[in-house]
Amino acid sequence: MGVSGAASVLNRLLHHKNRKPTTLPSNAKLLTNSILADLNRGDLRKAVSVLFNSPLPFPFSLYARLFQLCAANRAIVEARKVESHLVSFSATPPVFLLNRAIETYGRCGCLEDARELFDEMPQRDGGSWNAMITAYVQCGCADKALGLFSRMNRLGVYANEITFAGALGSCAAVLALFLSRQIHALIVKFGFSGNVILESSLVDVYGKCRVMSDARRMFDEIRNPNAVSWNVIVRRYLEMGQEREALFMFFEMIRVNVKPLCFTVSNSLIACSKISAVKEGIQIHGVAIKTNIVEDEVVSSSLIYMYVKCRYLENARRIFDMPGSKNLFNWTSILSGYAMNGRTKEARELFNEMPERSVISWNAMLAGYTHFFQWEQALEFVFLMRKESKDIIDHVTLGLILKVSVGLSDVELGKQVHGFIYRHGFNANLFLGNALLDMYGKCGNLRSARIWFYQMGQWRDCVSWNALLTSYARHGLSEEAMTIFWEMQGETTPSKFTFGTLLAACANIFALEQGRQIHGFVIRNGYEIDVVISGALLDMYSKCRCVEYALKVFKEAQSQDLILWNSMILGCCHNKRGQDVLELVGLMEKNGVNPDHITFQGILLSCISEGHVDLGRQYFNSMSTKYCIIPRLEHYESMIELYGRYGFMNELEEFVKTMPFEPTVQMLTRVFDACREHRSLRLGEWAADRLNESNPSVPYQFEFLNKDRLGTLTENRKHRFLKNLNTSDFGSVSSSDRERL
């Protein structure tokens, strides 16, 4: 309400000929005391009512106090009454009171009233502009605040610290970097350099505009940065993903003896959690104890979150058990920590003890079950959730339930979720749309996947296409997957994961020509050939018997990590180039890459292929003695095959009888066949007896083979070993490892 509007309304109310005036004390001083008494009792409404019904002017100090209380209580009706009375019974209201009225309207969120009063003021001072700019800033109208600041500057009205602070806050809100630099120049020009509030605001605006070099330079120019200044620089580094710099600034702050704010400690702990810097987190915990802020809700919550993220669950639990720490956020954090670290039983106990739960709490528990493939418990939990909290399911919950249906291969459960999504308005959620595609594909219902894909229409994205393409490739329909890829290009841009799936599909059907086309497509369109695409190309060329191309891809790879080395080694094994494997292993160690269990599997396969029995034994022994790798079942199977194929029967007998576990039926069968081939009576009878103990219904009887049957058995045994070992799985092994990157 403006000045003239307020005056006309008040005059009409006070001087209407039919209005009966309220009986009031005739002495204005007594009336003022009555209003002050009402204010002291906290009865703002009655105090303003008395003033509004009194046809007398009051001291300006009383109006100022009433405006202050109206602003604090967001009492817009009372503020309008006070302004109306002021302009009605004061011929020339003082500017400072009209400024207070503008501030009050701004605090109450009534910008129209504030701007109308500002525009109708006969005289304005710097405080008037500050009040209006501040009102815009408080109500989130940064553009209008900056527009008013520019107008003020054009009119030659000098800004003060408050004006500049409001303008910089608006620049930060709309990321107006160029304008903030101009304001920075005005601050220097008008002699406000050295003002810690304005300099901290400049650090803040540069940081929000993602110019951390300028932010840091500005911070370093502050002579005596206070706790707020330090908090700003730590927070901006954290938001930029520069967690190490954020921690450096925090510890620098401690070094210069500035007591950190609770929010500064919280930001530093969040930085620790993002980079798993538990050592620094423990030090910050000590700082919080020394500064007596460890019991602050923000700090304790951040400590629990940091310890949970760094998997120090016992430390997190100790803080959680402190008095006053068991709020809903902390309950959910500690619950999630237990659930996502495999301690689902303890997580469930905590969940059952929670005094209140949110949808995030339910999701955290369900995510723990799905993460560790505890599908039955997850399904039981879903039923409990539907029973106890029907109205708090969100899109995350539905996505987790779809994972459960995939884990149980229960497409009917997935269809029920699909129906729930339709009924409750989630059908336009792209995350759920893609999750449904993934569910139908993994459950083998490709028809439903294709139908839903087309129903998604224009809001499907690259992930949607990848999900459909992967579903077809996973079920061996590689040609259909290639067709989908060509269709995809008319709607969206393929990603590197698209090429990984496509190249795997080409490898499955030995489609070398299509694989080369995809390789060319990647190069022509400027895609970065990273470790994912390099590995997929290497697997495809290896399976398509083009080892030279695979070696070229390997040589040109940007990063030759362990996964890529393993893919190349197993690719050579697949193509019976055992000598190349041994050379690659030597080069791998020369480059400082330590082998793992997959590498040794490739080495042993190459030794079998090339007949290097002694070398294979040396590599097998080095697994535990040199590389501290515990041999797995497949390594023992390879050694049995190595000894048995080349007739090292004494070594085979000693190896089988000294294994740290009982030989499997498959191992005993290989030993049995090798003994028949190489005429080893004692070990053959031992293997036959063990086989008969395990399966009496199919008795084994040891006998020597004649020369006519010997060649047939040898070839059959080799074929069976290769089939059981499934060396063609090297691509899937490396791909699964690659998914962990």
PDB file of C-alpha atoms in Angstrom, residues 23-51 54 58-59 62 65-66:
ATOM      1  CA  THR A  23     -13.166   6.557  23.521  1.00  0.00           C
ATOM      2  CA  LEU A  24      -9.460   7.046  24.198  1.00  0.00           C
ATOM      3  CA  PRO A  25      -7.429   8.904  26.806  1.00  0.00           C
ATOM      4  CA  SER A  26      -7.119  12.540  25.937  1.00  0.00           C
ATOM      5  CA  ASN A  27      -3.504  12.724  26.960  1.00  0.00           C
ATOM      6  CA  ALA A  28      -1.201  11.523  24.163  1.00  0.00           C
ATOM      7  CA  LYS A  29       1.474  10.640  26.688  1.00  0.00           C
ATOM      8  CA  LEU A  30      -0.882   8.295  28.536  1.00  0.00           C
ATOM      9  CA  LEU A  31      -1.878   6.731  25.224  1.00  0.00           C
ATOM     10  CA  THR A  32       1.767   6.188  24.296  1.00  0.00           C
ATOM     11  CA  ASN A  33       2.383   4.512  27.654  1.00  0.00           C
ATOM     12  CA  SER A  34      -0.630   2.261  27.054  1.00  0.00           C
ATOM     13  CA  ILE A  35       0.773   1.186  23.665  1.00  0.00           C
ATOM     14  CA  LEU A  36       4.206   0.538  25.182  1.00  0.00           C
ATOM     15  CA  ALA A  37       2.617  -1.544  27.923  1.00  0.00           C
ATOM     16  CA  ASP A  38       0.867  -3.683  25.290  1.00  0.00           C
ATOM     17  CA  LEU A  39       4.177  -4.122  23.469  1.00  0.00           C
ATOM     18  CA  ASN A  40       5.926  -5.146  26.678  1.00  0.00           C
ATOM     19  CA  ARG A  41       3.249  -7.822  27.169  1.00  0.00           C
ATOM     20  CA  GLY A  42       3.900  -9.041  23.618  1.00  0.00           C
ATOM     21  CA  ASP A  43       0.485  -7.978  22.337  1.00  0.00           C
ATOM     22  CA  LEU A  44       1.515  -6.340  19.058  1.00  0.00           C
ATOM     23  CA  ARG A  45      -1.936  -6.566  17.505  1.00  0.00           C
ATOM     24  CA  LYS A  46      -3.608  -4.671  20.372  1.00  0.00           C
ATOM     25  CA  ALA A  47      -0.869  -2.034  20.450  1.00  0.00           C
ATOM     26  CA  VAL A  48      -1.252  -1.330  16.718  1.00  0.00           C
ATOM     27  CA  SER A  49      -5.032  -1.313  17.065  1.00  0.00           C
ATOM     28  CA  VAL A  50      -4.826   1.345  19.765  1.00  0.00           C
ATOM     29  CA  LEU A  51      -2.500   3.441  17.605  1.00  0.00           C
ATOM     30  CA  SER A  54      -6.110   7.189  17.827  1.00  0.00           C
ATOM     31  CA  PHE A  58       2.883   9.766  18.211  1.00  0.00           C
ATOM     32  CA  PRO A  59       6.612  10.039  18.809  1.00  0.00           C
ATOM     33  CA  LEU A  62       7.267   4.598  18.739  1.00  0.00           C
ATOM     34  CA  ARG A  65       9.752   0.312  17.294  1.00  0.00           C
ATOM     35  CA  LEU A  66       6.424  -0.804  15.837  1.00  0.00           C
TER      36      LEU A  66
END
